[in-house]
mmCIF file of C-alpha atoms and ligand atoms in Angstrom:
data_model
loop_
_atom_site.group_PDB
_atom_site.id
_atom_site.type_symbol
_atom_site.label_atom_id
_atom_site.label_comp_id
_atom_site.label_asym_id
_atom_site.label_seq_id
_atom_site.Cartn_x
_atom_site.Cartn_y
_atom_site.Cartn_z
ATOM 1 C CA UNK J 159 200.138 215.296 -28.663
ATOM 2 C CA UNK J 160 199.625 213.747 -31.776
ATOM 3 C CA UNK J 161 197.389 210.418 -31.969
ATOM 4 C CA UNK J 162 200.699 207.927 -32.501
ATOM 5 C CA UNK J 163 202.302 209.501 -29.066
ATOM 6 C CA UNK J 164 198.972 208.717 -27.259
ATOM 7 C CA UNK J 165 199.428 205.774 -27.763
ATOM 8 C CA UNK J 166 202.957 204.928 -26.990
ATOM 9 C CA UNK J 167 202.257 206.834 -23.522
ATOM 10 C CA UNK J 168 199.373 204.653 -23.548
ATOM 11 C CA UNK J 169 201.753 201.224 -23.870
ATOM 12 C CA UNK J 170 204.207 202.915 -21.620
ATOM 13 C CA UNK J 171 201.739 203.079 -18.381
ATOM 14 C CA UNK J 172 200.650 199.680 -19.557
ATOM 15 C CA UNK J 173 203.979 198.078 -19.044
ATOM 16 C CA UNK J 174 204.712 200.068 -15.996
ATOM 17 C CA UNK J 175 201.290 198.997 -14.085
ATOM 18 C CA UNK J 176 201.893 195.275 -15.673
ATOM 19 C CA UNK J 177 198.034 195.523 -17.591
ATOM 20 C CA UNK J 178 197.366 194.155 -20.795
ATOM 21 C CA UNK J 179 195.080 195.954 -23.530
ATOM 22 C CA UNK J 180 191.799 196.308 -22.922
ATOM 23 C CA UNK J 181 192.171 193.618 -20.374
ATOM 24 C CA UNK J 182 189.311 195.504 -18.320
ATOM 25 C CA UNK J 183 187.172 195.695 -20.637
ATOM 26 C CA UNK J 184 186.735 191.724 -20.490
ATOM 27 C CA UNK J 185 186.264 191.667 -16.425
ATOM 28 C CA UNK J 186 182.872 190.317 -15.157
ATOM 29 C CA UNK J 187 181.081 193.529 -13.441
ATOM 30 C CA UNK J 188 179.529 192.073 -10.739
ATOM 31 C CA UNK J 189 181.765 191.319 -7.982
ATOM 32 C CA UNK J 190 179.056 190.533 -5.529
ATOM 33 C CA UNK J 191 177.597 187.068 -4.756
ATOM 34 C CA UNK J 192 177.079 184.374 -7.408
ATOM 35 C CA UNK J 193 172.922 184.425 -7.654
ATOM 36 C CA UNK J 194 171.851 180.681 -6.636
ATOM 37 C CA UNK J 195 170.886 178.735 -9.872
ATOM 38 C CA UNK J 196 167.491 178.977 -10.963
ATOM 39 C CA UNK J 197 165.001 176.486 -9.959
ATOM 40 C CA UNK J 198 161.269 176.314 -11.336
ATOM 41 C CA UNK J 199 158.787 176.386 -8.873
ATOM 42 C CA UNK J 200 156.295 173.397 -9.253
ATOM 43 C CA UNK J 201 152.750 174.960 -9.618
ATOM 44 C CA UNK J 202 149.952 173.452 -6.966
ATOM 45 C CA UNK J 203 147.459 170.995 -8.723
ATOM 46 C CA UNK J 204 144.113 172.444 -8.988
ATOM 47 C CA UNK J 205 142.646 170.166 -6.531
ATOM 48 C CA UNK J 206 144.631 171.704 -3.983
ATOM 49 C CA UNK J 207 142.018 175.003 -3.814
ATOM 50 C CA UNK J 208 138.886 172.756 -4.326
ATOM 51 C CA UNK J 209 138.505 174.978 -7.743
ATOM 52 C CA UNK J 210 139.393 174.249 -11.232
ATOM 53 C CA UNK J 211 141.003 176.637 -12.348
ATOM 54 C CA UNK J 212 139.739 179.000 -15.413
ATOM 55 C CA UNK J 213 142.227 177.669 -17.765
ATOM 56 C CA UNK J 214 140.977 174.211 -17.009
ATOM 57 C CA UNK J 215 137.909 171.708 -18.196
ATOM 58 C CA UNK J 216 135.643 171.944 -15.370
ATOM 59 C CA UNK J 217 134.527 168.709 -16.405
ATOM 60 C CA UNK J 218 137.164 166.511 -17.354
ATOM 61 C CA UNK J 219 140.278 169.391 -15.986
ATOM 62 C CA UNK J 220 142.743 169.366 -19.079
ATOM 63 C CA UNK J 221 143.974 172.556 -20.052
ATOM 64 C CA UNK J 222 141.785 174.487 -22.090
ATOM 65 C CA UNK J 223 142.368 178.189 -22.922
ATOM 66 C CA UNK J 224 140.198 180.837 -24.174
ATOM 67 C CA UNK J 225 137.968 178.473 -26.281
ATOM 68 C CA UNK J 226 134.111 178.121 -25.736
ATOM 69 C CA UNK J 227 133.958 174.202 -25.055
ATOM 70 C CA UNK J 228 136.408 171.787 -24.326
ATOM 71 C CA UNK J 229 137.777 169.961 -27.313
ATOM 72 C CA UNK J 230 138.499 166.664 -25.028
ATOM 73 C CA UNK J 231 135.113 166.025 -23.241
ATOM 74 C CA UNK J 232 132.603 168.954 -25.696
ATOM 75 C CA UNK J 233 132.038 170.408 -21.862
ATOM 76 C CA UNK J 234 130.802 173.929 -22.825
ATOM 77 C CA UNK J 235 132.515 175.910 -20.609
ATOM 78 C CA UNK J 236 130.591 178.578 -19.784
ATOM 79 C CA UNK J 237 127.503 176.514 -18.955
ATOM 80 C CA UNK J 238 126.919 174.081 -16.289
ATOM 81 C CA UNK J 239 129.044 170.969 -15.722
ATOM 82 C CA UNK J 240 127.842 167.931 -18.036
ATOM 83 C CA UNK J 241 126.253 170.060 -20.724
ATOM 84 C CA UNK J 242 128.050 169.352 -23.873
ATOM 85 C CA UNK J 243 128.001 169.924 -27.502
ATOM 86 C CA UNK J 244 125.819 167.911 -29.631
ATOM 87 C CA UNK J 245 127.762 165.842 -31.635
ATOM 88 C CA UNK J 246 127.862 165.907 -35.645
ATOM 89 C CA UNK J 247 125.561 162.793 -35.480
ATOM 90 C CA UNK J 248 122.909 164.180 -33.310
ATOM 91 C CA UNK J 249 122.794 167.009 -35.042
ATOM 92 C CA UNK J 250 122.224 165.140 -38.632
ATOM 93 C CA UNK J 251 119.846 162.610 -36.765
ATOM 94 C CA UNK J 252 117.920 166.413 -35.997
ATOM 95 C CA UNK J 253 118.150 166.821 -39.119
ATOM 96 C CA UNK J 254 116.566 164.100 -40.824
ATOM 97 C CA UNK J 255 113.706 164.036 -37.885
ATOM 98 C CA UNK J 256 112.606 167.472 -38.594
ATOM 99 C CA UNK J 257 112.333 166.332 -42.304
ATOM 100 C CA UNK J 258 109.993 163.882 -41.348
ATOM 101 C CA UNK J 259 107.815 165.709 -39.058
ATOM 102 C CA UNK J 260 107.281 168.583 -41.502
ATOM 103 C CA UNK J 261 106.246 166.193 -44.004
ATOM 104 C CA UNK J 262 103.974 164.480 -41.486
ATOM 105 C CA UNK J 263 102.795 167.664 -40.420
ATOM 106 C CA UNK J 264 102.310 168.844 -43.719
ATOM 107 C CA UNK J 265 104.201 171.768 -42.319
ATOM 108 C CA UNK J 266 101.634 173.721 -40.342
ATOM 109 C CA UNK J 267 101.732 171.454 -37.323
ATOM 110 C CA UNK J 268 105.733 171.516 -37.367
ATOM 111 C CA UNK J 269 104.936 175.583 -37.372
ATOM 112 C CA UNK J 270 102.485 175.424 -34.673
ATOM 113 C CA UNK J 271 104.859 173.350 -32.613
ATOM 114 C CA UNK J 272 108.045 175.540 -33.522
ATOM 115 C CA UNK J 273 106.517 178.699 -32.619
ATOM 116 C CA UNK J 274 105.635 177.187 -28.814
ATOM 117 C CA UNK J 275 108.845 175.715 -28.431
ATOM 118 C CA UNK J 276 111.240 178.371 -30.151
ATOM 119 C CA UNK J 277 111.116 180.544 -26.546
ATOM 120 C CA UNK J 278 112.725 177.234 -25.139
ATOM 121 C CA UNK J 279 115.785 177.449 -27.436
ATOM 122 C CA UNK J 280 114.084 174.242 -29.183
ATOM 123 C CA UNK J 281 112.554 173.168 -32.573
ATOM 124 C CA UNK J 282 110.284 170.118 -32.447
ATOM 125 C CA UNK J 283 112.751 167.673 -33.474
ATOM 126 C CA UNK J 284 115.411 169.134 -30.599
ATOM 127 C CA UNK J 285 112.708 168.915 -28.264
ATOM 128 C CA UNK J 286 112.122 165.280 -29.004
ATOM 129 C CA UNK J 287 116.036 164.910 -28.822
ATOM 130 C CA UNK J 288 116.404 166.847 -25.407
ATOM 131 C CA UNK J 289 118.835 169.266 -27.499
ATOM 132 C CA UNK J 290 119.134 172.889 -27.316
ATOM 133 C CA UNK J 291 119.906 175.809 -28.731
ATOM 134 C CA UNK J 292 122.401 178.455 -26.478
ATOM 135 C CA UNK J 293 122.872 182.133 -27.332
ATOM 136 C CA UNK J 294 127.041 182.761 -26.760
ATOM 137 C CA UNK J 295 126.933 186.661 -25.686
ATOM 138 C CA UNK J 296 124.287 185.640 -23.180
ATOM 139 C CA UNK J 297 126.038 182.658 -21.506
ATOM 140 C CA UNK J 298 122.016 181.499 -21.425
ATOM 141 C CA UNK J 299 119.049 179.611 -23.860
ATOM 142 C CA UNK J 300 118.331 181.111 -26.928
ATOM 143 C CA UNK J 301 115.025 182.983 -27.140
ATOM 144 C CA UNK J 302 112.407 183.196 -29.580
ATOM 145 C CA UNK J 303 113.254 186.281 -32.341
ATOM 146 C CA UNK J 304 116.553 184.258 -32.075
ATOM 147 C CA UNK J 305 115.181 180.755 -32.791
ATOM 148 C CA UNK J 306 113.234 182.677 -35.685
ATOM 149 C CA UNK J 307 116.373 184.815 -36.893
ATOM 150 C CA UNK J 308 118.239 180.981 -36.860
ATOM 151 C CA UNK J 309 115.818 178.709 -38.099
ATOM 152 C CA UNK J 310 114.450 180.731 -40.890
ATOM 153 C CA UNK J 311 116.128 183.401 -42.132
ATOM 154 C CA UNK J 312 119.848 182.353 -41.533
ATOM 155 C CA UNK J 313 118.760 178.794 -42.927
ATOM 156 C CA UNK J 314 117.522 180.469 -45.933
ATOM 157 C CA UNK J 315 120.265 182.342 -46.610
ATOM 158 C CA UNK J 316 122.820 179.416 -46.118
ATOM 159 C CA UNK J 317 120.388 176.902 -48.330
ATOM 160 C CA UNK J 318 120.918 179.735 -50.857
ATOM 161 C CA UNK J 319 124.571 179.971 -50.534
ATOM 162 C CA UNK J 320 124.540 176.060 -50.377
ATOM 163 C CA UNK J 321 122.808 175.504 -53.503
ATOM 164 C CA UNK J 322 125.449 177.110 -55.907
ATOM 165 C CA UNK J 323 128.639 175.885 -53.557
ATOM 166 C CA UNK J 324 127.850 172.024 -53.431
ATOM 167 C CA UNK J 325 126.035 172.238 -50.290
ATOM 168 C CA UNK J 326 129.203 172.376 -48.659
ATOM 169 C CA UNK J 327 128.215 174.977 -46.288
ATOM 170 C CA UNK J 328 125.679 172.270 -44.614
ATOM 171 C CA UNK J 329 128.920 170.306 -43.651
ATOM 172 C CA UNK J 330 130.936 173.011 -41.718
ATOM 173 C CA UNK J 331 130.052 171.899 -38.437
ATOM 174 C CA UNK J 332 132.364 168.846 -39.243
ATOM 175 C CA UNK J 333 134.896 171.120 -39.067
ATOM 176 C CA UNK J 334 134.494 174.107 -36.913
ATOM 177 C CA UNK J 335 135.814 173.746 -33.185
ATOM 178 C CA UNK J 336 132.107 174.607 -31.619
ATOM 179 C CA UNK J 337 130.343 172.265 -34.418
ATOM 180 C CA UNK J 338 128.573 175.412 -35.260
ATOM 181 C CA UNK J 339 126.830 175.554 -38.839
ATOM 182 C CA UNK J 340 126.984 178.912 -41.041
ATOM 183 C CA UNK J 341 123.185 179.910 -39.267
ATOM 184 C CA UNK J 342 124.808 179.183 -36.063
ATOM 185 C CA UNK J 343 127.638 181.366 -36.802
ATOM 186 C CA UNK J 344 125.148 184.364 -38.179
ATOM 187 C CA UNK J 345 122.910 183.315 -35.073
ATOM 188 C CA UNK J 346 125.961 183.218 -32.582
ATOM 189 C CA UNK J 347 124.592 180.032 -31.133
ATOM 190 C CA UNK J 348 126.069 176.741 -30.081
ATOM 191 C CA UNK J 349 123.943 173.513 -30.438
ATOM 192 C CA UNK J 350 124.214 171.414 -26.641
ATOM 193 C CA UNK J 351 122.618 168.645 -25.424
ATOM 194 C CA UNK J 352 120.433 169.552 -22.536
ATOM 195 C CA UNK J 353 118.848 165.510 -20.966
ATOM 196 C CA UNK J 354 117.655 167.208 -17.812
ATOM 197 C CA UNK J 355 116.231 170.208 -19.073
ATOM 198 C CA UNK J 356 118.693 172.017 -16.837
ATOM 199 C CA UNK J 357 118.737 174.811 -19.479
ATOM 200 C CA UNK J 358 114.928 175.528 -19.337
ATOM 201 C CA UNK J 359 114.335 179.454 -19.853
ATOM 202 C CA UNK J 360 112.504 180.030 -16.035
ATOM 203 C CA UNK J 361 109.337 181.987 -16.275
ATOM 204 C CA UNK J 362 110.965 184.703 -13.947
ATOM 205 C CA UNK J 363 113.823 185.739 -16.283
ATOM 206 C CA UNK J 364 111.541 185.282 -19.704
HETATM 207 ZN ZN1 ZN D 425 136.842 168.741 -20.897
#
């Protein structure tokens, strides 16, 4: 048969059987019940398990994913509850006190002091301040090579970098989510304030 008489035998059993064209083609498949309509299930607060959950401040419980503090309430969240990041002016306030006790120091009693109170995560003017200084990888206070490795060479470097780039670089904690500076970044430390010494390196795990 040639392709026009398949398809007049084609509109011949049509007509007979009463079908139009194709018409099957356009039925719905399913013949079974219509599924019921969908309906979101409302998820249980977290204060239903008596546990924040991971995804949430464990301090002030808005939503917080993946990110090293909260950017509502500075909770860090991998440290205990109430230990937040130092803000921008604590940090400058740091700042400008270490200035002055290096000067009244004439910098060898600033050293002396640093070098005791770099194993605490401190320099003299956080330790007057109650701040401290947390090693991310860790989850725990920095140590002393890493105190060093911050406070003198990556502050070196960065003063370098800063001196030929407007001393911008000493400003990027005003922008960065974790208010880390450049040394913090090379250091992989976060700046926190710590008022009841709960952070304290213990002399069993030293
Ligand atoms: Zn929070």
């Amino acid at each position: 048969m040639t392709k026009n008489a398949d398809e007049r035998r084609e509109a011949e059993v049509r007509h007979q059987i009463g079908t139009q064209p194709r018409q099957w083609e356009q039925r719905p498949r399913a013949t079974g019940p219509t599924p019921p309509p969908f309906t979101p299930q409302p998820t249980p607060p977290a204060t239903t398990t008596g546990l924040a959950s991971p995804s949430n401040c464990p301090s002030c419980g808005k939503a917080v994913g993946g990110e090293l503090s909260c950017q509502f309430c500075s909770q860090v969240l991998f440290l205990p509850q109430g230990i937040v990041l130092s803000t921008a002016g604590r940090r400058f306030g740091g700042y400008v006190l270490e200035c002055v006790l290096v000067i009244c120091t004439l910098l060898i009693g600033w050293a002396i002091w640093a070098a005791i109170v770099f194993q605490y995560g401190q320099t003299p003017a956080k330790q007057l301040l109650h701040m401290r200084v947390v090693y991310i990888p860790q989850a725990r206070t920095a140590r002393w090579w890493r105190m060093f490795f911050r406070e003198v060479i990556a502050k070196t470097l960065i003063g370098i970098l800063a001196s030929f780039t407007l001393l911008i670089p000493y400003f990027w904690l005003l922008w960065d989510q974790n208010r880390q500076e450049l040394w913090d970044k090379m250091a992989t430390t976060l700046v926190v304030n710590d008022p009841g010494d709960r952070l304290h390196p213990q002399p069993s795990n030293q």
